[in-house]
Structures are given as C-alpha cells and as structure tokens.
XYZ file of C-alpha atoms in Angstrom:
545
model
C -71.173 -19.851 4.363
C -68.637 -21.297 1.977
C -66.895 -23.370 4.613
C -68.751 -25.791 6.854
C -66.918 -26.214 10.122
C -69.304 -28.568 11.916
C -67.206 -31.412 13.283
C -68.453 -34.613 14.917
C -67.110 -35.725 18.284
C -64.694 -38.183 16.680
C -62.922 -35.306 14.973
C -62.662 -33.011 17.945
C -59.157 -31.717 18.123
C -56.767 -31.846 21.030
C -54.028 -29.361 20.285
C -52.786 -30.040 16.781
C -54.356 -33.470 16.334
C -57.780 -35.163 16.433
C -59.080 -37.532 19.074
C -57.910 -41.121 18.522
C -55.247 -39.604 16.290
C -53.248 -42.801 15.923
C -56.228 -44.854 14.762
C -57.478 -42.090 12.489
C -54.049 -41.778 10.868
C -53.771 -45.579 10.573
C -57.117 -45.716 8.798
C -56.089 -42.940 6.393
C -52.726 -44.576 5.681
C -54.376 -47.954 5.000
C -56.948 -46.397 2.656
C -54.062 -44.773 0.783
C -52.148 -48.066 0.967
C -54.833 -49.846 -1.042
C -54.195 -47.369 -3.854
C -50.412 -47.428 -3.433
C -50.191 -51.218 -3.476
C -52.501 -51.577 -6.474
C -50.359 -49.005 -8.241
C -47.237 -51.153 -8.001
C -48.283 -54.796 -8.240
C -48.390 -55.035 -12.032
C -44.765 -54.195 -12.834
C -43.205 -57.438 -11.647
C -45.830 -59.459 -13.542
C -45.280 -57.725 -16.898
C -43.005 -60.446 -18.354
C -45.545 -63.140 -17.404
C -48.436 -61.060 -18.734
C -46.545 -60.430 -21.970
C -45.937 -64.129 -22.507
C -49.496 -65.136 -21.577
C -51.186 -62.684 -23.952
C -48.325 -62.392 -26.481
C -48.498 -58.651 -25.822
C -46.688 -55.854 -27.599
C -44.421 -53.589 -25.558
C -47.010 -50.834 -25.949
C -49.729 -53.077 -24.477
C -47.450 -53.840 -21.538
C -46.800 -50.112 -21.096
C -50.561 -49.531 -20.923
C -51.013 -52.331 -18.374
C -48.340 -50.678 -16.238
C -49.655 -47.147 -16.666
C -53.410 -47.884 -16.729
C -53.877 -47.580 -12.975
C -51.962 -44.297 -12.828
C -53.961 -43.092 -15.825
C -57.315 -43.704 -14.140
C -56.125 -42.168 -10.886
C -54.419 -39.125 -12.385
C -57.328 -38.379 -14.722
C -59.938 -38.420 -11.965
C -58.148 -37.209 -8.840
C -58.791 -33.457 -9.173
C -62.452 -33.893 -10.025
C -63.160 -36.488 -7.350
C -61.149 -34.541 -4.781
C -63.502 -31.606 -5.320
C -66.519 -33.907 -5.069
C -65.189 -35.131 -1.721
C -64.728 -31.556 -0.498
C -68.377 -30.856 -1.269
C -70.241 -34.090 -0.577
C -68.134 -35.860 2.031
C -64.570 -37.136 2.043
C -65.336 -40.144 4.213
C -68.099 -41.344 1.881
C -65.780 -41.053 -1.098
C -62.964 -42.891 0.699
C -65.258 -45.776 1.667
C -66.761 -45.923 -1.827
C -63.322 -45.964 -3.439
C -62.116 -48.855 -1.302
C -65.314 -50.774 -2.113
C -64.919 -50.218 -5.873
C -61.294 -51.381 -5.751
C -62.475 -54.906 -4.901
C -64.350 -55.742 -8.149
C -61.716 -53.851 -10.156
C -58.978 -56.081 -8.716
C -60.996 -59.236 -9.354
C -61.670 -58.201 -12.972
C -57.950 -57.620 -13.521
C -57.149 -61.051 -12.080
C -59.518 -62.896 -14.448
C -59.068 -60.682 -17.539
C -59.357 -62.772 -20.732
C -57.188 -60.379 -22.780
C -54.644 -57.638 -22.249
C -57.242 -55.123 -23.466
C -59.645 -56.103 -20.683
C -56.727 -56.032 -18.253
C -55.920 -52.433 -19.244
C -59.591 -51.487 -18.768
C -59.651 -53.145 -15.322
C -56.511 -51.264 -14.333
C -58.074 -47.957 -15.388
C -61.201 -48.815 -13.363
C -58.989 -49.566 -10.370
C -57.353 -46.189 -10.863
C -60.761 -44.506 -10.793
C -61.516 -46.246 -7.484
C -58.249 -44.873 -6.131
C -59.233 -41.444 -7.455
C -62.229 -41.628 -5.136
C -60.302 -42.731 -2.043
C -56.762 -41.406 -2.305
C -57.311 -37.600 -2.420
C -59.482 -37.731 0.688
C -56.632 -39.052 2.820
C -54.313 -36.062 2.560
C -57.261 -33.649 2.601
C -58.381 -35.108 5.945
C -54.853 -34.951 7.360
C -54.757 -31.278 6.368
C -58.137 -30.627 7.982
C -57.567 -32.636 11.187
C -53.925 -31.880 12.030
C -52.083 -28.564 12.270
C -48.590 -27.289 13.001
C -45.745 -29.778 13.531
C -48.298 -32.563 14.011
C -49.457 -32.120 10.443
C -45.879 -32.265 9.153
C -45.241 -35.533 11.032
C -48.539 -37.028 9.865
C -47.758 -36.133 6.242
C -44.268 -37.602 6.609
C -45.711 -40.910 7.823
C -48.420 -40.861 5.142
C -45.839 -40.147 2.433
C -43.100 -42.499 3.640
C -45.291 -45.491 4.472
C -47.328 -45.005 1.311
C -44.218 -44.922 -0.840
C -42.787 -47.959 0.943
C -45.979 -49.961 0.435
C -45.871 -49.110 -3.261
C -42.253 -50.265 -3.342
C -43.144 -53.491 -1.497
C -45.785 -54.324 -4.097
C -43.271 -56.005 -6.411
C -41.924 -58.152 -3.545
C -45.358 -59.482 -2.646
C -46.214 -59.959 -6.324
C -42.961 -61.772 -6.952
C -43.622 -64.182 -4.090
C -47.071 -64.983 -5.493
C -45.755 -65.528 -9.019
C -43.396 -68.230 -7.755
C -46.402 -70.527 -7.216
C -49.442 -68.893 -8.794
C -50.508 -67.452 -12.144
C -50.018 -63.828 -13.229
C -53.514 -62.723 -12.145
C -52.796 -63.487 -8.498
C -50.863 -60.230 -8.147
C -54.081 -58.249 -8.556
C -55.739 -60.073 -5.651
C -53.071 -59.183 -3.105
C -54.811 -55.967 -2.065
C -58.125 -57.621 -1.171
C -57.262 -58.420 2.489
C -55.790 -54.934 2.919
C -58.918 -53.400 1.391
C -61.107 -55.299 3.873
C -59.116 -54.019 6.876
C -58.972 -50.465 5.498
C -62.718 -50.507 4.891
C -63.525 -51.452 8.497
C -61.141 -48.893 9.997
C -62.352 -46.161 7.638
C -65.996 -46.715 8.566
C -65.255 -46.714 12.299
C -62.564 -44.097 12.781
C -62.515 -41.595 9.914
C -64.670 -38.596 10.940
C -67.326 -37.226 8.637
C -67.920 -33.675 7.410
C -64.700 -31.959 8.468
C -64.260 -28.489 6.925
C -66.281 -29.390 3.844
C -67.278 -26.629 1.470
C -70.827 -25.783 0.495
C -69.729 -24.436 -2.885
C -71.053 -26.165 -5.999
C -68.680 -28.560 -7.769
C -67.388 -27.474 -11.182
C -68.506 -30.609 -13.026
C -67.642 -29.257 -16.475
C -64.124 -28.429 -15.343
C -63.860 -31.906 -13.851
C -64.844 -33.601 -17.103
C -62.362 -31.470 -19.055
C -59.587 -32.409 -16.595
C -60.327 -36.116 -17.128
C -60.102 -35.699 -20.913
C -56.896 -33.654 -20.600
C -54.947 -36.171 -18.531
C -56.300 -39.222 -20.343
C -55.510 -37.891 -23.808
C -52.034 -36.738 -22.766
C -51.011 -40.110 -21.315
C -52.402 -42.077 -24.247
C -50.663 -39.782 -26.745
C -47.297 -40.402 -25.077
C -47.835 -44.164 -25.102
C -48.822 -44.390 -28.759
C -46.190 -41.927 -30.043
C -43.460 -44.568 -30.669
C -45.808 -47.217 -32.111
C -45.365 -47.828 -35.818
C -48.505 -46.953 -37.774
C -50.118 -45.097 -34.870
C -48.693 -41.651 -35.574
C -52.074 -40.218 -36.601
C -53.717 -41.543 -33.438
C -50.935 -40.166 -31.232
C -51.119 -36.766 -32.935
C -54.914 -36.677 -32.625
C -54.695 -37.468 -28.918
C -52.074 -34.760 -28.466
C -54.353 -32.229 -30.166
C -57.229 -33.287 -27.897
C -54.976 -32.881 -24.848
C -53.881 -29.408 -25.967
C -57.459 -28.320 -26.646
C -58.561 -29.699 -23.274
C -55.741 -27.843 -21.514
C -56.782 -24.551 -23.102
C -60.416 -25.256 -22.297
C -59.575 -26.146 -18.697
C -57.657 -22.912 -18.104
C -60.442 -20.824 -19.637
C -63.079 -22.649 -17.619
C -61.211 -22.224 -14.334
C -60.825 -18.503 -14.934
C -64.541 -18.027 -15.563
C -66.195 -20.590 -13.262
C -67.793 -19.094 -10.120
C -66.455 -22.011 -8.052
C -63.455 -23.319 -10.003
C -62.349 -26.895 -9.623
C -58.758 -25.692 -9.518
C -58.195 -22.199 -8.125
C -55.591 -20.762 -10.500
C -54.909 -17.842 -8.162
C -53.879 -20.262 -5.404
C -52.058 -22.511 -7.889
C -50.058 -19.484 -9.030
C -48.456 -19.094 -5.612
C -44.755 -19.770 -5.991
C -44.486 -22.257 -3.146
C -47.460 -24.194 -4.507
C -46.586 -24.595 -8.165
C -42.861 -25.182 -7.685
C -43.566 -27.833 -5.044
C -46.167 -29.431 -7.334
C -43.730 -29.645 -10.230
C -40.923 -30.885 -7.988
C -43.117 -33.666 -6.636
C -44.246 -34.755 -10.095
C -40.625 -35.302 -11.122
C -39.594 -37.045 -7.882
C -42.502 -39.465 -7.642
C -42.535 -39.981 -11.388
C -38.868 -40.927 -11.198
C -39.664 -43.571 -8.571
C -42.433 -45.140 -10.652
C -40.399 -44.945 -13.849
C -37.387 -46.580 -12.209
C -39.545 -49.397 -10.834
C -41.242 -49.888 -14.198
C -38.053 -50.274 -16.235
C -36.077 -51.879 -13.399
C -38.441 -54.813 -12.889
C -38.281 -55.717 -16.577
C -34.488 -55.285 -16.587
C -34.047 -57.640 -13.643
C -36.163 -60.388 -15.182
C -35.391 -59.962 -18.886
C -31.684 -59.127 -18.732
C -30.412 -60.516 -15.430
C -32.813 -63.492 -15.474
C -34.016 -62.876 -11.909
C -37.052 -64.852 -10.827
C -40.190 -62.840 -10.138
C -39.575 -63.112 -6.384
C -35.924 -62.104 -6.692
C -36.917 -59.117 -8.820
C -39.492 -58.060 -6.261
C -37.048 -58.476 -3.376
C -34.409 -56.455 -5.192
C -36.268 -53.207 -4.512
C -36.251 -53.668 -0.728
C -33.503 -51.061 -0.220
C -35.792 -48.419 -1.704
C -38.747 -49.421 0.477
C -36.762 -49.635 3.715
C -34.915 -46.371 3.179
C -38.064 -44.484 2.266
C -39.628 -45.498 5.589
C -36.485 -44.614 7.549
C -35.810 -41.311 5.827
C -39.336 -39.847 5.520
C -39.813 -39.029 9.254
C -36.362 -37.410 9.344
C -37.219 -35.315 6.318
C -39.956 -33.660 8.419
C -37.278 -32.444 10.859
C -35.154 -31.213 7.961
C -38.124 -29.210 6.675
C -38.621 -27.619 10.110
C -34.915 -26.898 10.606
C -33.728 -25.979 7.114
C -36.841 -25.407 5.020
C -38.527 -27.225 2.151
C -36.066 -25.978 -0.492
C -33.018 -27.539 1.186
C -34.834 -30.850 1.753
C -36.153 -31.002 -1.805
C -32.705 -30.390 -3.258
C -31.184 -33.059 -1.005
C -33.780 -35.513 -2.306
C -33.024 -34.566 -5.901
C -29.312 -35.251 -5.399
C -30.020 -38.825 -4.321
C -32.543 -39.483 -7.098
C -29.946 -38.232 -9.592
C -27.344 -40.580 -8.116
C -29.853 -43.411 -8.534
C -30.352 -42.795 -12.248
C -26.617 -42.355 -12.807
C -26.047 -45.715 -11.112
C -28.617 -47.352 -13.384
C -27.161 -45.790 -16.517
C -23.517 -46.570 -15.737
C -23.602 -49.810 -13.737
C -26.704 -51.724 -14.812
C -25.805 -54.140 -17.610
C -25.837 -57.872 -18.377
C -23.153 -58.593 -15.786
C -24.460 -56.427 -12.927
C -23.982 -57.779 -9.409
C -26.797 -57.279 -6.921
C -24.933 -54.592 -4.997
C -25.077 -52.435 -8.133
C -28.812 -53.034 -8.470
C -29.437 -52.419 -4.759
C -27.328 -49.254 -4.796
C -29.433 -47.702 -7.554
C -32.656 -48.495 -5.724
C -31.211 -47.288 -2.403
C -30.327 -43.880 -3.866
C -33.815 -43.482 -5.355
C -35.452 -44.560 -2.068
C -33.478 -42.024 -0.044
C -34.239 -39.292 -2.563
C -37.991 -39.930 -2.585
C -38.023 -40.260 1.205
C -36.368 -36.859 1.530
C -38.299 -35.001 -1.151
C -41.763 -36.512 -0.649
C -42.539 -34.732 2.617
C -41.622 -31.159 1.581
C -43.331 -31.609 -1.787
C -46.635 -32.543 -0.100
C -46.240 -30.269 2.942
C -45.608 -27.180 0.809
C -48.830 -27.808 -1.096
C -51.032 -28.173 1.971
C -49.346 -25.284 3.775
C -49.863 -22.792 0.974
C -53.629 -23.194 0.486
C -56.647 -22.287 2.647
C -58.344 -25.171 4.462
C -61.372 -24.839 2.197
C -59.033 -25.765 -0.679
C -57.605 -28.816 1.126
C -59.058 -31.050 -1.577
C -57.224 -29.076 -4.248
C -53.939 -29.434 -2.363
C -54.597 -33.116 -1.752
C -55.531 -33.650 -5.390
C -52.327 -31.929 -6.487
C -50.287 -34.054 -4.073
C -51.936 -37.126 -5.575
C -51.199 -35.809 -9.056
C -47.546 -35.592 -8.048
C -47.555 -39.356 -7.656
C -50.085 -40.357 -10.243
C -49.602 -37.883 -13.072
C -45.858 -37.997 -12.415
C -45.928 -41.796 -12.424
C -48.152 -41.982 -15.503
C -46.117 -39.444 -17.472
C -42.695 -40.788 -16.490
C -43.730 -44.411 -17.019
C -45.205 -43.454 -20.377
C -42.075 -41.552 -21.400
C -39.796 -44.310 -20.134
C -41.986 -46.916 -21.820
C -42.038 -45.002 -25.099
C -38.255 -44.632 -25.053
C -37.821 -48.269 -24.036
C -40.083 -49.338 -26.903
C -38.347 -47.117 -29.445
C -34.844 -47.952 -28.249
C -35.529 -51.682 -28.172
C -37.145 -51.704 -31.628
C -34.302 -49.657 -33.090
C -31.586 -51.843 -31.612
C -33.218 -55.167 -32.472
C -33.908 -53.874 -35.983
C -30.218 -53.029 -36.393
C -29.254 -56.468 -35.078
C -31.543 -58.152 -37.594
C -30.150 -56.036 -40.433
C -26.590 -56.956 -39.440
C -27.296 -60.687 -39.095
C -25.299 -62.777 -41.620
C -28.345 -64.910 -42.406
C -30.926 -62.142 -42.303
C -32.499 -63.361 -45.548
C -33.671 -66.454 -43.676
C -35.504 -64.380 -41.051
C -39.130 -64.239 -42.114
C -41.316 -61.163 -41.743
C -43.325 -62.960 -39.065
C -40.241 -63.699 -36.999
C -39.020 -60.119 -37.409
C -42.388 -58.891 -36.170
C -42.124 -61.136 -33.103
C -38.578 -59.974 -32.377
C -39.350 -56.264 -32.629
C -42.673 -56.431 -30.755
C -41.183 -56.782 -27.260
C -38.721 -58.828 -25.222
C -41.551 -61.294 -24.544
C -42.055 -61.629 -28.301
C -38.356 -62.356 -28.742
C -38.547 -64.984 -25.991
C -41.466 -66.649 -27.796
C -39.486 -66.623 -31.041
C -36.544 -68.233 -29.249
C -38.815 -71.048 -28.030
C -40.111 -71.646 -31.554
C -36.585 -71.655 -33.004
C -34.430 -73.320 -30.324
C -31.457 -73.682 -32.677
C -31.155 -69.872 -32.658
C -32.346 -69.288 -29.092
C -29.009 -68.106 -27.603
C -28.478 -65.570 -30.387
C -32.082 -64.320 -30.200
C -32.064 -63.870 -26.418
C -28.645 -62.195 -26.441
C -29.777 -59.734 -29.132
C -33.002 -59.058 -27.234
C -31.122 -58.404 -23.977
C -28.686 -56.054 -25.655
C -31.553 -54.238 -27.368
C -33.479 -53.957 -24.104
C -30.427 -52.397 -22.459
C -30.230 -49.841 -25.271
C -33.860 -48.874 -24.734
C -33.411 -48.789 -20.943
C -30.409 -46.496 -21.394
C -32.611 -44.047 -23.271
C -35.096 -44.155 -20.383
C -32.457 -43.602 -17.670
C -31.034 -40.663 -19.621
C -34.504 -39.106 -19.771
C -34.736 -39.551 -16.005
C -31.436 -37.750 -15.510
C -32.543 -34.852 -17.700
C -35.856 -34.545 -15.827
C -34.185 -34.611 -12.398
C -31.573 -32.015 -13.348
C -34.273 -29.736 -14.792
C -36.424 -30.147 -11.670
C -33.488 -29.428 -9.357
C -32.720 -26.260 -11.297
C -36.322 -25.070 -10.940
C -36.270 -25.705 -7.172
C -32.851 -24.098 -6.741
C -33.708 -20.885 -8.557
C -37.430 -20.467 -7.864
C -38.304 -22.047 -4.516
C -37.841 -19.546 -1.652
C -35.239 -20.093 1.034
C -36.383 -20.957 4.568
C -36.947 -17.471 5.977
C -38.633 -16.156 2.848
C -40.727 -19.340 2.682
C -42.069 -18.620 6.192
C -42.848 -15.041 5.217
C -44.750 -16.149 2.123
C -46.721 -18.783 4.037
C -47.695 -16.196 6.659
C -48.783 -13.831 3.890
C -50.886 -16.573 2.280
C -52.604 -17.245 5.609
C -53.432 -13.561 6.064
C -54.867 -13.319 2.560
C -56.916 -16.486 3.031
C -58.253 -15.376 6.420
C -59.285 -12.034 4.926
C -60.976 -13.781 2.004
C -62.878 -16.077 4.374
C -64.127 -13.127 6.430
C -65.263 -11.317 3.286
C -67.010 -14.426 1.973
C -68.787 -14.987 5.284
C -69.908 -11.344 5.420
C -71.273 -11.570 1.894
C -73.152 -14.778 2.759
C -74.704 -13.169 5.846
C -75.700 -10.120 3.801
C -77.414 -12.302 1.198
C -79.235 -14.272 3.875
C -80.361 -11.043 5.606
C -81.559 -9.565 2.336
C-alpha cells in the first residue's frame, strides 16, 4: 500500500486530536521554535558583525539570509524523506544538528565561515521544521487542526520576532557570537520532549523518495537566492547572471522531472489546485514581508536612530505580542468567513506597516512611529499566517502531508530568503548610489582617497570605520551614511508595498470565496479518497499476482 496507517499507542486519536495532545503539540512547537529562533537571531547582531569582520553589505546580507537559504533549499526534499523514512527521526536529527551549527556560528573566524555555519543551521532546520506541520496534519483533524495550526503559526512567528530582543540583551554584555548560542537551551528541551512525546510512523508513505528531484530543488533555490544577493554587487554581474541561468535551468529540470517521476517529490497535479497555489503564493509574500521588515528595520534602528542592540531588539515587541494575540482569533475568522477574507485582512495590515515605514521612519522618528509599523506587520502576519498554512494542509491528501508542510515552510523560508535578498539588494544599491552622490557633491571630494571611498560605499559599518579613522570628518561621514541608508531602505519598503499589493490582488481575484472554498475542498477530498482506493486495489492486485 502507498500509505502506511500503523499508529503507535501514543498517537491514538481521541476525536480530532491525539492522546496527550497538549504535550505533543508543545513538543512540535518547540522543535519548530528552535528553527524560528535561529532564523531571527542574526539580524540584530549585523552591525556588530559588520564592524568585527569589516564586512561588505553583501556579506551581511548573506549572513542574514544564509539560514533561510539552507532551510528553503532543503525543506521540500527533506520533507519527502521524513514522509518516507520517519518524521520523528528527522525532527530529532535536525534538532541535534542545530547544536554544532550554532556553536560553529558563534566561534566563526571570518564572515565566510559564519555564512557557511548559518547555511548548515538552515539545513538542520530543513530536517526538523517540515515534520512539525506534517505531524499536526496527520494527528489532528477538523477544527482541532485549525486551532493547532494557529498556535503553531502564531507562537512560531512570535518566537522568531522575539529573537532580536534576546539577542539584543546578550549583545549589551557579550560579544556578537553569543546570539547564536541562545537556542542551545531551547534545543535541549525540545530534544527531550520530541523523543518522549512525538509519535513515530504516523501516516508515512511507502513510496520511494524522488532523490533526483530533491537535488534539483536544492540547486534551484540556492542558485536563485545567491543570484539575487550578488546582482547589485559591482564586478559580480557575470556571477549573478550565471547563477540566474543555473536557477532557470534547474526550474525547468525540476518541472520536467516532477511530471515524469513515478513518485514525484512535488505533485504538480495537487500543486495546481487553486486553493493550494494561491495560498502558497500568499504566504510567501506575507512571511517574506515579516522577515524583510525585521532585516531592514534592525539595521535602521541601530544605524540611523542609534538604538542600542537591546533597544533595537525590544522595539519589535509589538509585532511579537500581536502575532500571538491575533493568530488564535484568525482561526475563528477562517471558520466564520473563510480563508480569502482572513488573508485579505492580513494583507491590509501588512500594507499599512510598510506604508508607515516608508512615510514615518526617518532620522527623527519617535518610538511610537517605529512601534506602529511593527504592530501593523504583526497583526497582518498573525491574521494571514493561519489561513495560508491551513489552506495548504486542507487541500492535499494525508499522504502528501509532507508536501503541504514543506510548502508551508517554504512560505516562511523561501519568502524570507527572497524578500530579505531583494530588500538587501535594494538596500545595498540604494545606499551605494546615495553615498556615491554625496561623495561626488562634497566640496573637498579631491581629498577623499579611493580607499576611503571604498570604505564609505561598502556598507554603513564601513562608513562608521572610516569615521573612526578620520574623527575630524566623523559627523559629516555618519550623517551622509545615515541619509544614504534611508534612501536604500526606502527602496526596500517600496518593494514591499509593491509585493503586498500584487499578492492582495492575486488573493482577491483568484482565491475562492467561503462557500466555493468549501465546495472545492470537499471535491479534493473525494478525488483523493478515490485515488487512495484505486492505489490500494492496484497494490493488492500486484501482491496477489
């Protein structure tokens, strides 16, 4: 049979939930929390990392995006491996691997090693993270599943948002590498709970894993993210173009492979369902907007407003608190008004967040303006996160739970990697353009050496180093760097607005309204049940023959 339904006693269901449901859900949330927290801890440390390694803005972008890159590149492949060989084993292995990855990041001797450690950490999350939603899908059903997903989504997003606060507190007294050690105690607790309470072998498939498709998917995502990051770097145009060509070729190869593979890694027939692909795209934009806003916002608070690392981390608390408060209520909105209404409501608030950042965030911003922008984004993600994930899991057969879970993870990780990369590329280009114009307009520009110009255009951290070396010009250098950073950040916020408006339009016109959504979901279930019966009959016939 293609679907193994043997379930151990720990996973025996009672209604729409497993035995020890609270402890099982806690274990799954904490396993996901290890990935969520690791995802967010680097942003607040970027200024310190930049100064310590004298990093370029592109290197800092890669430090920020490296974890998302490793996770997004591996999540589909490893999700399928978990479906076949055991989700619990993969979850436990991922949490274990996160420990040496975090330690390596903390002691990295260069920013290159730090980027590699972050990618390794992302791969560990690729092992653990997709299993969490897949197990929720397999163990819960009905309204219980919606509530479990809401808690998983809201608490996970809040933990990611709290990462900068914890990191900021550490940076007040410890060195930059301490932020990568913060997840170690959480990983230890998650590991114990996962071993004890997460059930094994729940609705796992016996189909072979499409390893070739998995490798192609890793190449596709990795090449795409790297191409975006290197696109604005002077002298790296050939590399960026080559990576883009590799990504395009991998995308074509992946589609062809999935159409021909007997057991595709990513079932394109299921992915073509309207509820599935629109929800997937909507989630990529929403979660990517959150990560992009955090990425640029943390640097803005420290570089432009001169917040301490702790103050910058604490500034995002409105987003974290509101995500936790709103996410459970979004589940009720989905039940009462449908996923389309709830998604659009979330998009409205995310849009308000980016508009606040674009219009109100400048050198003289008061905290209420900063907090308001984060609050809007937190409400928006809290509202939209649940329907984006719930629509994925509800529109696929249980045997494809790993695919739905992997796609839900891609919403966060590919969305975060792409939006951070785009925001970072625009920030880099906008900053370099503005600081270059400031240098050209300087009355004593002939006295500015090529070396100093290189330091100024490299990144805000480079400008800060130049100001320390030339204290007589420090006020002018820092003021020019802040103004240039704001120009680059404005480009990034505008890109966020465009993405959110485009995503809202797609949801508005293409996602079905509540009644039609229910009809489509019922139709999907009938088709999947029929396919399962046919597959089982064919298996029995082969065994009899």
